[in-house]
Short mmCIF file of C-alpha atoms in Angstrom, two decimals:
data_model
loop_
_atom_site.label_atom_id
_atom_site.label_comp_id
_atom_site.label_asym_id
_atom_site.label_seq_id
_atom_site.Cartn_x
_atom_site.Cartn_y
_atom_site.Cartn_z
CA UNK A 234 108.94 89.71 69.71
CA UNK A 235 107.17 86.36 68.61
CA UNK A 236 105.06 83.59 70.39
CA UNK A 237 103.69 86.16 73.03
CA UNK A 238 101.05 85.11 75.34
CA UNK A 239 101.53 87.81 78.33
CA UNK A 240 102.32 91.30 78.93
CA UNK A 241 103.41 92.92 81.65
CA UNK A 242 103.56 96.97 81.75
CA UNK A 243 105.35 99.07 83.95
CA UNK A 244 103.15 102.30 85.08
CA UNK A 245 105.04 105.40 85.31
CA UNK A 246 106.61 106.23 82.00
CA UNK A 247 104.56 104.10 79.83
CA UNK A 248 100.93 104.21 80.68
CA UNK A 249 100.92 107.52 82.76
CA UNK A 250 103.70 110.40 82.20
CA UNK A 251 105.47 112.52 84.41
CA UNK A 252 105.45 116.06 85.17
CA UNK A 253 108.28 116.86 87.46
CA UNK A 254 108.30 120.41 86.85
CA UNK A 255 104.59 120.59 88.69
CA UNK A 256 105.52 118.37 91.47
CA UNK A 257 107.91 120.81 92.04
CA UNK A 258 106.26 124.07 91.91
CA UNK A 259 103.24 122.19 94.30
CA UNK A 260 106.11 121.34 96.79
CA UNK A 261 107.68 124.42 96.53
CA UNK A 262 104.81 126.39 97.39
CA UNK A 263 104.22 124.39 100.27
CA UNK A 264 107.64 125.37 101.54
CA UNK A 265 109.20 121.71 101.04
CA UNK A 266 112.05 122.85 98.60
CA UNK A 267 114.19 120.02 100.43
CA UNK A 268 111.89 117.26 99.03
CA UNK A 269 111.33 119.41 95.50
CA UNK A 270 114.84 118.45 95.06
CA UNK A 271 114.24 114.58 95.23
CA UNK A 272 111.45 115.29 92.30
CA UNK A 273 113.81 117.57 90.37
CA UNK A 274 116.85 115.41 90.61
CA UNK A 275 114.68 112.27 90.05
CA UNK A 276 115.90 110.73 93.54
CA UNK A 277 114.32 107.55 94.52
CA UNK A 278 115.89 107.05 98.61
CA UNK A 279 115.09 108.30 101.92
CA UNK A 280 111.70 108.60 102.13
CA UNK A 281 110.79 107.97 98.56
CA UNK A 282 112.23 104.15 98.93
CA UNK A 283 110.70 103.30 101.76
CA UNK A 284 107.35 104.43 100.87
CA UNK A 285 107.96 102.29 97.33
CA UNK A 286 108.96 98.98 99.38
CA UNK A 287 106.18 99.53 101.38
CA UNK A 288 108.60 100.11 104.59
CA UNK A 289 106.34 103.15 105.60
CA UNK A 290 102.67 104.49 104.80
CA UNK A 291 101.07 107.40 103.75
CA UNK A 292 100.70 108.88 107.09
CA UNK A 293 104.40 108.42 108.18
CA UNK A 294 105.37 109.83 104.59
CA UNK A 295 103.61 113.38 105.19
CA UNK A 296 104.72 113.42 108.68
CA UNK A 297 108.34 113.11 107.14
CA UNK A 298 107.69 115.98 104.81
CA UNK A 299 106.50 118.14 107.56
CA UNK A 300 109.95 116.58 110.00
CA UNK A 301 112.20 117.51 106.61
CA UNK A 302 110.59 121.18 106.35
CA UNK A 303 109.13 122.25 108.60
CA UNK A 304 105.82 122.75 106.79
CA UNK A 305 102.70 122.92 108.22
CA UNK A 306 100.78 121.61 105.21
CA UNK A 307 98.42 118.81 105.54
CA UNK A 308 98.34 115.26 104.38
CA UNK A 309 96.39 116.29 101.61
CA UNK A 310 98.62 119.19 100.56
CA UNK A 311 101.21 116.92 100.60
CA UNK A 312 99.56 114.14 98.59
CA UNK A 313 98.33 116.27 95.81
CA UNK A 314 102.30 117.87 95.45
CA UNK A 315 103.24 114.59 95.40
CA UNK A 316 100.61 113.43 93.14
CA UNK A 317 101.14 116.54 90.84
CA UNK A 318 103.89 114.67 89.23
CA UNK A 319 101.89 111.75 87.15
CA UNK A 320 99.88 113.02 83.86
CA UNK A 321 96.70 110.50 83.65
CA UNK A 322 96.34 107.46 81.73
CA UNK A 323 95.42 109.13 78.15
CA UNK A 324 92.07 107.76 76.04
CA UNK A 325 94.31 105.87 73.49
CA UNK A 326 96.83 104.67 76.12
CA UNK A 327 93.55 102.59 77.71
CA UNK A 328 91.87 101.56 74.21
CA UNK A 329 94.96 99.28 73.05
CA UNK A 330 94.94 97.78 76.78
CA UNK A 331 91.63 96.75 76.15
CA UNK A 332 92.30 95.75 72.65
CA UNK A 333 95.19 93.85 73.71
CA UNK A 334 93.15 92.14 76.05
CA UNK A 335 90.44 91.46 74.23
CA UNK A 336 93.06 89.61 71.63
CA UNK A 337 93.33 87.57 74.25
CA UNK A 338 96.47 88.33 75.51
CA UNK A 339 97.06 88.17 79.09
CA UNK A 340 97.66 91.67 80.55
CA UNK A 341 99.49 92.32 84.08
CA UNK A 342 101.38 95.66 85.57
CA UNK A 343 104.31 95.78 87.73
CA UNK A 344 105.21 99.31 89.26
CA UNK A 345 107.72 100.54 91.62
CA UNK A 346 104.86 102.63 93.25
CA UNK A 347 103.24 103.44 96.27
CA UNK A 348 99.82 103.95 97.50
CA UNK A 349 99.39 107.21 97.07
CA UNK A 350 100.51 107.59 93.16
CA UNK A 351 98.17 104.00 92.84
CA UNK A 352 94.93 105.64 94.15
CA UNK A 353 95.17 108.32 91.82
CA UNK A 354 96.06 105.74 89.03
CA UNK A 355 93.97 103.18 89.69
CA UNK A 356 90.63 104.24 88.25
CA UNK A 357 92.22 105.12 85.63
CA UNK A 358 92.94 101.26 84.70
CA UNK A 359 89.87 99.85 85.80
CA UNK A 360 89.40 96.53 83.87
CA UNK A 361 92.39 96.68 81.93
CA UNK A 362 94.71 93.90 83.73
CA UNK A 363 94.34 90.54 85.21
CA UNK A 364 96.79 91.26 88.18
CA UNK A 365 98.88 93.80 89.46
CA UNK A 366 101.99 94.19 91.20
CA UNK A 367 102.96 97.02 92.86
CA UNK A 368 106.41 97.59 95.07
CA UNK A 369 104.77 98.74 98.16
CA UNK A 370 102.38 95.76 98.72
CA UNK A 371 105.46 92.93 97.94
CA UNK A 372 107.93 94.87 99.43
CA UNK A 373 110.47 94.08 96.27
CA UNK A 374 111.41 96.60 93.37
CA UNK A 375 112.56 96.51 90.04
CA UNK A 376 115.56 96.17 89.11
CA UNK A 377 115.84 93.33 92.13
CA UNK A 378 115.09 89.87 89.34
CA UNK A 379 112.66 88.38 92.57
CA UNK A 380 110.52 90.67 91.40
CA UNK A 381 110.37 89.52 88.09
CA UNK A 382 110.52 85.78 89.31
CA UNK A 383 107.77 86.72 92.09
CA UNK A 384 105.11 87.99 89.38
CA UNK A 385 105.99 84.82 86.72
CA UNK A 386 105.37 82.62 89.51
CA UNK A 387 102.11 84.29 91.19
CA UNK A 388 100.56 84.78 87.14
CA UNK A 389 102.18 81.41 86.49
CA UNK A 390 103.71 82.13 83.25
CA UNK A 391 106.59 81.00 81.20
CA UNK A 392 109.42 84.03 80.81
CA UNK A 393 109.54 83.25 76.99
CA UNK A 394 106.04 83.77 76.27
CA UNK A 395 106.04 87.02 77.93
CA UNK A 396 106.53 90.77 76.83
CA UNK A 397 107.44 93.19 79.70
CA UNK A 398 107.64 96.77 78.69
CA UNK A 399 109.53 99.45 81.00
CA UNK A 400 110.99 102.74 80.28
CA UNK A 401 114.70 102.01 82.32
CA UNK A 402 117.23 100.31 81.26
CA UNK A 403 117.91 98.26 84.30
CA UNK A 404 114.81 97.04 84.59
CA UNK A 405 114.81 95.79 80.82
CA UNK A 406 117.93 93.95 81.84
CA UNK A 407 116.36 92.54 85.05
CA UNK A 408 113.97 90.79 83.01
CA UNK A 409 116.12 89.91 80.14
CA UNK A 410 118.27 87.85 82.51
CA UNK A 411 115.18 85.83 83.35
CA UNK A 412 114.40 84.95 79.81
CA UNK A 413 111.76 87.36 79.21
CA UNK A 414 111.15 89.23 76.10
CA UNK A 415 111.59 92.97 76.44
CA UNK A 416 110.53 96.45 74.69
CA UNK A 417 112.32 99.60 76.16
CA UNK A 418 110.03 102.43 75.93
CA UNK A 419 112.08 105.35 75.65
CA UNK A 420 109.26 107.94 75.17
CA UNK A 421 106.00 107.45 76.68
CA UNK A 422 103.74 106.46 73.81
CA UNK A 423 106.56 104.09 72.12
CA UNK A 424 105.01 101.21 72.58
CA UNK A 425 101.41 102.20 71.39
CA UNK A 426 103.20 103.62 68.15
CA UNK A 427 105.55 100.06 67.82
CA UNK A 428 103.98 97.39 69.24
CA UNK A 429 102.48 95.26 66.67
CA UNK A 430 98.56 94.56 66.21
CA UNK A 431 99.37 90.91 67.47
CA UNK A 432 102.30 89.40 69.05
CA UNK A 433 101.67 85.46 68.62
CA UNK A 434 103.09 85.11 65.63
#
């Protein structure tokens, strides 16, 4: 992990956490046990995908909750179940962004997300990258390299001056086939505990 310039951070799993077991419980009591099981079995199709390629909106998601269900709940219901699964952006999680930045290494996110968890998350990260990328709004996801080549290309940096950090596995090897340096975080706050104080050496 030497002669690093950028970073790029994944979202869920590194800078906020998950909670499926409240996701589930909000969906549940809303009477959408079919779609609690996507959250409990961590199933990213269906609905889920095209909401994270940016195929559908927030409107046609809840309205294909309520199709699936049968609920009546509202869009707002919905959102907040679905919402229920991210745990915030923590105090020391945002300090060694800023720090990073401030180092001045270049800081950018790339999330297989949608516009719903990004709202919630955004504030969260005010002021804490220089660009972000998000599934929904370039209708490519990680593990797909394009991605990966998409962001280099828009940021305009080189792959071997640039850290990304991710939590799966096939994402880590997404990048790594591109040339860029990788940290696998395989419990949420690895990286604030490992990552050294300064990465250009």
């Amino acid at each position: 992990m030497t002669g690093i310039k950028n970073i790029i951070f994944d979202l869920g799993g590194v800078l906020v956490g998950f909670d499926s077991r409240r996701s589930i419980d909000a969906f549940s009591r809303l009477g959408c046990e079919k779609v609690a099981e996507y959250v409990r079995e961590h199933r990213t199709e269906d609905l889920f995908y095209r909401i994270e390629l940016g195929q559908s909106n927030t409107q046609d998601f809840c309205a294909e909750v309520r199709q699936m269900t049968a609920t009546k709940a509202s869009d707002e219901a919905i959102i907040a179940a679905w919402n229920a699964l991210l745990t915030p952006v923590t105090p020391e999680r945002k300090q060694r962004l800023i720090e990073l930045r401030q180092s001045g290494i270049r800081l950018f996110l790339l999330s297989n997300t949608n516009d719903m968890h990004w709202q919630l998350c955004s504030s969260q990260l005010e002021g804490c990258f220089e660009r972000v990328f998000l599934s929904y709004e370039m209708q490519l996801a990680k593990p797909n390299p394009e991605i990966f080549s998409e962001v280099l290309r828009r940021a305009d940096i080189d792959a071997r001056e640039t850290l990304f950090i991710d939590d799966n596995a096939d994402n880590i090897a997404a990048a790594q086939s591109l040339g860029i340096q990788t940290f696998h975080n395989q419990a949420i706050d690895d990286w604030l505990l490992q990552l050294p104080n300064s990465c250009n050496s």
